Amino acid sequence: MKTYTAKTVKDAIKLAVEDLGVEENDLIFSIKEEKRTLLSKKAVIEVYELSDAIEYAQQYITNVLTSLDIEEVTTTASLNDDIIRIEINTGHNPIVIGKNGVTLQALNELTRLAVSSKFKHRFRILLDVGDYKGAKYNRVARLARMSAKTVQKTHVDVTLDPMPSDERRIVHNALVNFSHIKTESSGEGKARAVTIKYVE
């Protein structure tokens, strides 16, 4: 974390951008002080690095699971395609995953909200436990491809079961090169699902 001081917030941001060599849109910062008087102006911003957000996410996960009496919590983080991926391992992995991955999905959403709120910046975060998500993604992609082949043959649209946003993204990506196929998400909240459609 670094602190930058200037006459205005805009000037402080400019200093940070030049110092760190990043685009302004990629800057993660919070305004710590902003004063304007007749005689002087002063603005102070704190700039965070991505590593700060990742460390905060890992600590948040550990604190949540420890408070639930889940022991031996370890986390390993990596960054792929602007997604913060955190692998969790505990002495009670099945409990962390929950039935059909519901508990893991809830922990993922809580972590994303906590980190975004702390750093005033939207992050894409993906939690996994024992490659549960990786295996789930493979099943979802396989189902999507099978369904798309059926739609190609019958010209009848297929709507898959509702699934979270990360799994819907897997469907869209799996079918991007399928001829005469397009995918659309519809519905709200937990009912949001992907429809595989035939197009001429």
PDB file of C-alpha atoms in Angstrom:
ATOM      1  CA  MET A   1       0.000   0.000   0.000  1.00  0.00           C
ATOM      2  CA  LYS A   2       1.314   3.458  -0.958  1.00  0.00           C
ATOM      3  CA  THR A   3       0.134   6.952  -0.063  1.00  0.00           C
ATOM      4  CA  TYR A   4       0.071   9.902  -2.483  1.00  0.00           C
ATOM      5  CA  THR A   5      -0.491  13.522  -1.513  1.00  0.00           C
ATOM      6  CA  ALA A   6      -1.366  16.420  -3.816  1.00  0.00           C
ATOM      7  CA  LYS A   7      -3.597  19.493  -3.954  1.00  0.00           C
ATOM      8  CA  THR A   8      -6.558  17.549  -5.388  1.00  0.00           C
ATOM      9  CA  VAL A   9      -7.640  13.927  -5.625  1.00  0.00           C
ATOM     10  CA  LYS A  10      -7.239  14.136  -9.399  1.00  0.00           C
ATOM     11  CA  ASP A  11      -3.631  15.286  -9.017  1.00  0.00           C
ATOM     12  CA  ALA A  12      -2.919  12.558  -6.447  1.00  0.00           C
ATOM     13  CA  ILE A  13      -4.308   9.935  -8.856  1.00  0.00           C
ATOM     14  CA  LYS A  14      -2.101  11.334 -11.621  1.00  0.00           C
ATOM     15  CA  LEU A  15       0.948  10.988  -9.365  1.00  0.00           C
ATOM     16  CA  ALA A  16       0.052   7.382  -8.568  1.00  0.00           C
ATOM     17  CA  VAL A  17      -0.518   6.479 -12.210  1.00  0.00           C
ATOM     18  CA  GLU A  18       2.831   7.924 -13.239  1.00  0.00           C
ATOM     19  CA  ASP A  19       4.675   6.323 -10.323  1.00  0.00           C
ATOM     20  CA  LEU A  20       3.202   2.845 -10.728  1.00  0.00           C
ATOM     21  CA  GLY A  21       3.005   2.834 -14.518  1.00  0.00           C
ATOM     22  CA  VAL A  22      -0.635   1.684 -14.662  1.00  0.00           C
ATOM     23  CA  GLU A  23      -3.815   2.902 -16.328  1.00  0.00           C
ATOM     24  CA  GLU A  24      -6.103   5.054 -14.199  1.00  0.00           C
ATOM     25  CA  ASN A  25      -8.936   2.504 -14.575  1.00  0.00           C
ATOM     26  CA  ASP A  26      -6.682  -0.167 -13.047  1.00  0.00           C
ATOM     27  CA  LEU A  27      -5.823   1.937 -10.005  1.00  0.00           C
ATOM     28  CA  ILE A  28      -7.242   0.627  -6.724  1.00  0.00           C
ATOM     29  CA  PHE A  29      -7.377   3.450  -4.186  1.00  0.00           C
ATOM     30  CA  SER A  30      -9.323   5.080  -1.381  1.00  0.00           C
ATOM     31  CA  ILE A  31      -9.466   8.759  -0.426  1.00  0.00           C
ATOM     32  CA  LYS A  32      -8.007   9.146   3.064  1.00  0.00           C
ATOM     33  CA  GLU A  33      -8.123  12.942   3.289  1.00  0.00           C
ATOM     34  CA  GLU A  34      -9.489  15.827   1.247  1.00  0.00           C
ATOM     35  CA  LYS A  35      -9.261  19.383   2.588  1.00  0.00           C
ATOM     36  CA  ARG A  36     -10.156  22.654   0.941  1.00  0.00           C
ATOM     37  CA  THR A  37      -9.690  26.005   2.675  1.00  0.00           C
ATOM     38  CA  LEU A  38      -9.319  29.538   1.420  1.00  0.00           C
ATOM     39  CA  LEU A  39      -5.566  29.277   1.744  1.00  0.00           C
ATOM     40  CA  SER A  40      -4.741  25.688   0.839  1.00  0.00           C
ATOM     41  CA  LYS A  41      -5.859  22.420  -0.700  1.00  0.00           C
ATOM     42  CA  LYS A  42      -4.778  18.919   0.233  1.00  0.00           C
ATOM     43  CA  ALA A  43      -5.801  15.449  -0.873  1.00  0.00           C
ATOM     44  CA  VAL A  44      -4.390  12.116   0.247  1.00  0.00           C
ATOM     45  CA  ILE A  45      -5.134   8.779  -1.383  1.00  0.00           C
ATOM     46  CA  GLU A  46      -4.052   5.274  -0.430  1.00  0.00           C
ATOM     47  CA  VAL A  47      -3.279   3.032  -3.385  1.00  0.00           C
ATOM     48  CA  TYR A  48      -3.492  -0.721  -3.036  1.00  0.00           C
ATOM     49  CA  GLU A  49      -1.816  -3.342  -5.153  1.00  0.00           C
ATOM     50  CA  LEU A  50      -3.562  -6.484  -6.340  1.00  0.00           C
ATOM     51  CA  SER A  51      -1.468  -8.476  -3.889  1.00  0.00           C
ATOM     52  CA  ASP A  52      -3.113  -6.522  -1.038  1.00  0.00           C
ATOM     53  CA  ALA A  53      -6.568  -7.584  -2.233  1.00  0.00           C
ATOM     54  CA  ILE A  54      -5.498 -11.210  -2.629  1.00  0.00           C
ATOM     55  CA  GLU A  55      -3.973 -11.282   0.844  1.00  0.00           C
ATOM     56  CA  TYR A  56      -7.134  -9.731   2.307  1.00  0.00           C
ATOM     57  CA  ALA A  57      -9.304 -12.333   0.540  1.00  0.00           C
ATOM     58  CA  GLN A  58      -7.213 -15.206   1.868  1.00  0.00           C
ATOM     59  CA  GLN A  59      -7.328 -13.845   5.414  1.00  0.00           C
ATOM     60  CA  TYR A  60     -11.095 -13.275   5.155  1.00  0.00           C
ATOM     61  CA  ILE A  61     -11.661 -16.878   4.075  1.00  0.00           C
ATOM     62  CA  THR A  62      -9.489 -18.196   6.890  1.00  0.00           C
ATOM     63  CA  ASN A  63     -11.320 -16.067   9.471  1.00  0.00           C
ATOM     64  CA  VAL A  64     -14.772 -17.158   8.258  1.00  0.00           C
ATOM     65  CA  LEU A  65     -13.931 -20.868   8.242  1.00  0.00           C
ATOM     66  CA  THR A  66     -12.104 -20.719  11.568  1.00  0.00           C
ATOM     67  CA  SER A  67     -15.131 -19.026  13.148  1.00  0.00           C
ATOM     68  CA  LEU A  68     -17.182 -22.029  11.975  1.00  0.00           C
ATOM     69  CA  ASP A  69     -14.770 -24.373  13.808  1.00  0.00           C
ATOM     70  CA  ILE A  70     -13.279 -25.653  10.556  1.00  0.00           C
ATOM     71  CA  GLU A  71      -9.645 -26.425  11.258  1.00  0.00           C
ATOM     72  CA  GLU A  72      -6.413 -26.761   9.289  1.00  0.00           C
ATOM     73  CA  VAL A  73      -7.346 -24.023   6.811  1.00  0.00           C
ATOM     74  CA  THR A  74      -4.780 -23.276   4.105  1.00  0.00           C
ATOM     75  CA  THR A  75      -5.231 -21.162   0.964  1.00  0.00           C
ATOM     76  CA  THR A  76      -3.204 -20.857  -2.239  1.00  0.00           C
ATOM     77  CA  ALA A  77      -3.861 -17.929  -4.591  1.00  0.00           C
ATOM     78  CA  SER A  78      -3.096 -17.322  -8.258  1.00  0.00           C
ATOM     79  CA  LEU A  79      -4.158 -14.838 -10.924  1.00  0.00           C
ATOM     80  CA  ASN A  80      -5.425 -16.067 -14.293  1.00  0.00           C
ATOM     81  CA  ASP A  81      -7.218 -13.919 -16.908  1.00  0.00           C
ATOM     82  CA  ASP A  82      -7.861 -11.177 -14.300  1.00  0.00           C
ATOM     83  CA  ILE A  83      -9.576 -13.729 -12.046  1.00  0.00           C
ATOM     84  CA  ILE A  84      -8.272 -14.194  -8.511  1.00  0.00           C
ATOM     85  CA  ARG A  85      -8.335 -17.958  -7.999  1.00  0.00           C
ATOM     86  CA  ILE A  86      -8.010 -19.247  -4.442  1.00  0.00           C
ATOM     87  CA  GLU A  87      -7.642 -22.947  -3.694  1.00  0.00           C
ATOM     88  CA  ILE A  88      -8.859 -23.821  -0.193  1.00  0.00           C
ATOM     89  CA  ASN A  89      -7.852 -26.912   1.759  1.00  0.00           C
ATOM     90  CA  THR A  90      -9.172 -27.820   5.208  1.00  0.00           C
ATOM     91  CA  GLY A  91      -9.682 -30.786   7.467  1.00  0.00           C
ATOM     92  CA  HIS A  92     -13.370 -30.710   6.473  1.00  0.00           C
ATOM     93  CA  ASN A  93     -13.467 -30.071   2.716  1.00  0.00           C
ATOM     94  CA  PRO A  94     -16.913 -31.695   2.128  1.00  0.00           C
ATOM     95  CA  ILE A  95     -18.462 -29.276   4.641  1.00  0.00           C
ATOM     96  CA  VAL A  96     -16.881 -26.274   2.915  1.00  0.00           C
ATOM     97  CA  ILE A  97     -18.189 -27.451  -0.457  1.00  0.00           C
ATOM     98  CA  GLY A  98     -21.708 -28.245   0.833  1.00  0.00           C
ATOM     99  CA  LYS A  99     -24.490 -30.008  -1.026  1.00  0.00           C
ATOM    100  CA  ASN A 100     -24.130 -29.361  -4.765  1.00  0.00           C
ATOM    101  CA  GLY A 101     -21.476 -26.756  -3.979  1.00  0.00           C
ATOM    102  CA  VAL A 102     -23.948 -24.361  -2.349  1.00  0.00           C
ATOM    103  CA  THR A 103     -21.757 -23.578   0.681  1.00  0.00           C
ATOM    104  CA  LEU A 104     -18.694 -22.953  -1.481  1.00  0.00           C
ATOM    105  CA  GLN A 105     -20.740 -20.688  -3.762  1.00  0.00           C
ATOM    106  CA  ALA A 106     -21.991 -18.684  -0.758  1.00  0.00           C
ATOM    107  CA  LEU A 107     -18.438 -18.335   0.614  1.00  0.00           C
ATOM    108  CA  ASN A 108     -17.300 -17.216  -2.844  1.00  0.00           C
ATOM    109  CA  GLU A 109     -19.952 -14.489  -2.971  1.00  0.00           C
ATOM    110  CA  LEU A 110     -19.221 -13.305   0.591  1.00  0.00           C
ATOM    111  CA  THR A 111     -15.494 -13.108  -0.157  1.00  0.00           C
ATOM    112  CA  ARG A 112     -16.077 -11.188  -3.388  1.00  0.00           C
ATOM    113  CA  LEU A 113     -18.341  -8.692  -1.631  1.00  0.00           C
ATOM    114  CA  ALA A 114     -15.947  -8.266   1.309  1.00  0.00           C
ATOM    115  CA  VAL A 115     -12.933  -7.601  -0.923  1.00  0.00           C
ATOM    116  CA  SER A 116     -14.844  -5.295  -3.278  1.00  0.00           C
ATOM    117  CA  SER A 117     -16.210  -3.323  -0.319  1.00  0.00           C
ATOM    118  CA  LYS A 118     -12.798  -3.035   1.333  1.00  0.00           C
ATOM    119  CA  PHE A 119     -10.969  -1.829  -1.773  1.00  0.00           C
ATOM    120  CA  LYS A 120     -13.860  -0.026  -3.525  1.00  0.00           C
ATOM    121  CA  HIS A 121     -13.119  -2.003  -6.679  1.00  0.00           C
ATOM    122  CA  ARG A 122     -14.862  -4.920  -8.383  1.00  0.00           C
ATOM    123  CA  PHE A 123     -12.868  -8.131  -8.399  1.00  0.00           C
ATOM    124  CA  ARG A 124     -13.560 -11.455 -10.060  1.00  0.00           C
ATOM    125  CA  ILE A 125     -12.849 -14.129  -7.464  1.00  0.00           C
ATOM    126  CA  LEU A 126     -13.123 -17.894  -7.838  1.00  0.00           C
ATOM    127  CA  LEU A 127     -12.805 -20.220  -4.860  1.00  0.00           C
ATOM    128  CA  ASP A 128     -12.188 -23.931  -5.229  1.00  0.00           C
ATOM    129  CA  VAL A 129     -11.795 -26.858  -2.851  1.00  0.00           C
ATOM    130  CA  GLY A 130      -9.970 -29.986  -3.968  1.00  0.00           C
ATOM    131  CA  ASP A 131     -10.576 -29.140  -7.647  1.00  0.00           C
ATOM    132  CA  TYR A 132     -14.345 -29.425  -7.068  1.00  0.00           C
ATOM    133  CA  LYS A 133     -14.975 -26.447  -9.351  1.00  0.00           C
ATOM    134  CA  GLY A 134     -12.558 -27.698 -11.994  1.00  0.00           C
ATOM    135  CA  ALA A 135     -14.354 -31.033 -12.194  1.00  0.00           C
ATOM    136  CA  LYS A 136     -17.740 -29.280 -12.174  1.00  0.00           C
ATOM    137  CA  TYR A 137     -16.663 -27.033 -15.054  1.00  0.00           C
ATOM    138  CA  ASN A 138     -15.673 -30.081 -17.095  1.00  0.00           C
ATOM    139  CA  ARG A 139     -19.109 -31.646 -16.531  1.00  0.00           C
ATOM    140  CA  VAL A 140     -20.894 -28.398 -17.402  1.00  0.00           C
ATOM    141  CA  ALA A 141     -18.860 -27.960 -20.602  1.00  0.00           C
ATOM    142  CA  ARG A 142     -19.533 -31.577 -21.610  1.00  0.00           C
ATOM    143  CA  LEU A 143     -23.278 -31.156 -21.017  1.00  0.00           C
ATOM    144  CA  ALA A 144     -23.262 -27.904 -23.019  1.00  0.00           C
ATOM    145  CA  ARG A 145     -21.547 -29.524 -26.000  1.00  0.00           C
ATOM    146  CA  MET A 146     -23.916 -32.518 -25.961  1.00  0.00           C
ATOM    147  CA  SER A 147     -26.941 -30.217 -25.778  1.00  0.00           C
ATOM    148  CA  ALA A 148     -25.607 -28.027 -28.580  1.00  0.00           C
ATOM    149  CA  LYS A 149     -25.203 -31.057 -30.864  1.00  0.00           C
ATOM    150  CA  THR A 150     -28.820 -32.001 -30.149  1.00  0.00           C
ATOM    151  CA  VAL A 151     -29.948 -28.459 -31.000  1.00  0.00           C
ATOM    152  CA  GLN A 152     -27.944 -28.570 -34.246  1.00  0.00           C
ATOM    153  CA  LYS A 153     -29.765 -31.757 -35.271  1.00  0.00           C
ATOM    154  CA  THR A 154     -33.300 -30.926 -34.110  1.00  0.00           C
ATOM    155  CA  HIS A 155     -33.309 -27.108 -34.438  1.00  0.00           C
ATOM    156  CA  VAL A 156     -35.146 -27.094 -31.082  1.00  0.00           C
ATOM    157  CA  ASP A 157     -33.834 -24.748 -28.364  1.00  0.00           C
ATOM    158  CA  VAL A 158     -32.624 -26.275 -25.094  1.00  0.00           C
ATOM    159  CA  THR A 159     -32.638 -24.450 -21.753  1.00  0.00           C
ATOM    160  CA  LEU A 160     -30.183 -25.822 -19.199  1.00  0.00           C
ATOM    161  CA  ASP A 161     -30.861 -25.935 -15.471  1.00  0.00           C
ATOM    162  CA  PRO A 162     -30.192 -22.658 -13.601  1.00  0.00           C
ATOM    163  CA  MET A 163     -26.550 -22.241 -12.606  1.00  0.00           C
ATOM    164  CA  PRO A 164     -24.274 -19.570 -11.095  1.00  0.00           C
ATOM    165  CA  SER A 165     -22.556 -16.980 -13.277  1.00  0.00           C
ATOM    166  CA  ASP A 166     -19.177 -18.731 -13.411  1.00  0.00           C
ATOM    167  CA  GLU A 167     -20.777 -21.936 -14.726  1.00  0.00           C
ATOM    168  CA  ARG A 168     -22.892 -20.022 -17.250  1.00  0.00           C
ATOM    169  CA  ARG A 169     -19.676 -18.463 -18.513  1.00  0.00           C
ATOM    170  CA  ILE A 170     -18.283 -21.973 -19.061  1.00  0.00           C
ATOM    171  CA  VAL A 171     -21.319 -22.817 -21.227  1.00  0.00           C
ATOM    172  CA  HIS A 172     -20.948 -19.665 -23.332  1.00  0.00           C
ATOM    173  CA  ASN A 173     -17.221 -20.274 -23.835  1.00  0.00           C
ATOM    174  CA  ALA A 174     -17.644 -23.976 -24.620  1.00  0.00           C
ATOM    175  CA  LEU A 175     -20.050 -23.234 -27.476  1.00  0.00           C
ATOM    176  CA  VAL A 176     -18.506 -20.095 -28.970  1.00  0.00           C
ATOM    177  CA  ASN A 177     -17.224 -21.966 -32.046  1.00  0.00           C
ATOM    178  CA  PHE A 178     -20.290 -24.165 -32.622  1.00  0.00           C
ATOM    179  CA  SER A 179     -21.891 -23.453 -35.999  1.00  0.00           C
ATOM    180  CA  HIS A 180     -25.563 -22.398 -36.051  1.00  0.00           C
ATOM    181  CA  ILE A 181     -25.535 -22.101 -32.245  1.00  0.00           C
ATOM    182  CA  LYS A 182     -25.904 -19.096 -29.967  1.00  0.00           C
ATOM    183  CA  THR A 183     -26.338 -18.939 -26.203  1.00  0.00           C
ATOM    184  CA  GLU A 184     -28.405 -16.528 -24.123  1.00  0.00           C
ATOM    185  CA  SER A 185     -28.790 -16.130 -20.372  1.00  0.00           C
ATOM    186  CA  SER A 186     -32.211 -15.253 -18.990  1.00  0.00           C
ATOM    187  CA  GLY A 187     -33.977 -15.158 -15.642  1.00  0.00           C
ATOM    188  CA  GLU A 188     -33.099 -13.469 -12.380  1.00  0.00           C
ATOM    189  CA  GLY A 189     -30.926 -14.469  -9.432  1.00  0.00           C
ATOM    190  CA  LYS A 190     -30.781 -18.199  -8.715  1.00  0.00           C
ATOM    191  CA  ALA A 191     -33.229 -18.870 -11.556  1.00  0.00           C
ATOM    192  CA  ARG A 192     -30.892 -17.472 -14.226  1.00  0.00           C
ATOM    193  CA  ALA A 193     -30.174 -20.089 -16.883  1.00  0.00           C
ATOM    194  CA  VAL A 194     -28.591 -20.492 -20.321  1.00  0.00           C
ATOM    195  CA  THR A 195     -30.652 -21.288 -23.406  1.00  0.00           C
ATOM    196  CA  ILE A 196     -28.881 -22.903 -26.350  1.00  0.00           C
ATOM    197  CA  LYS A 197     -30.517 -21.701 -29.568  1.00  0.00           C
ATOM    198  CA  TYR A 198     -30.329 -22.730 -33.229  1.00  0.00           C
ATOM    199  CA  VAL A 199     -29.625 -19.919 -35.709  1.00  0.00           C
ATOM    200  CA  GLU A 200     -29.553 -20.097 -39.509  1.00  0.00           C
TER     201      GLU A 200
END
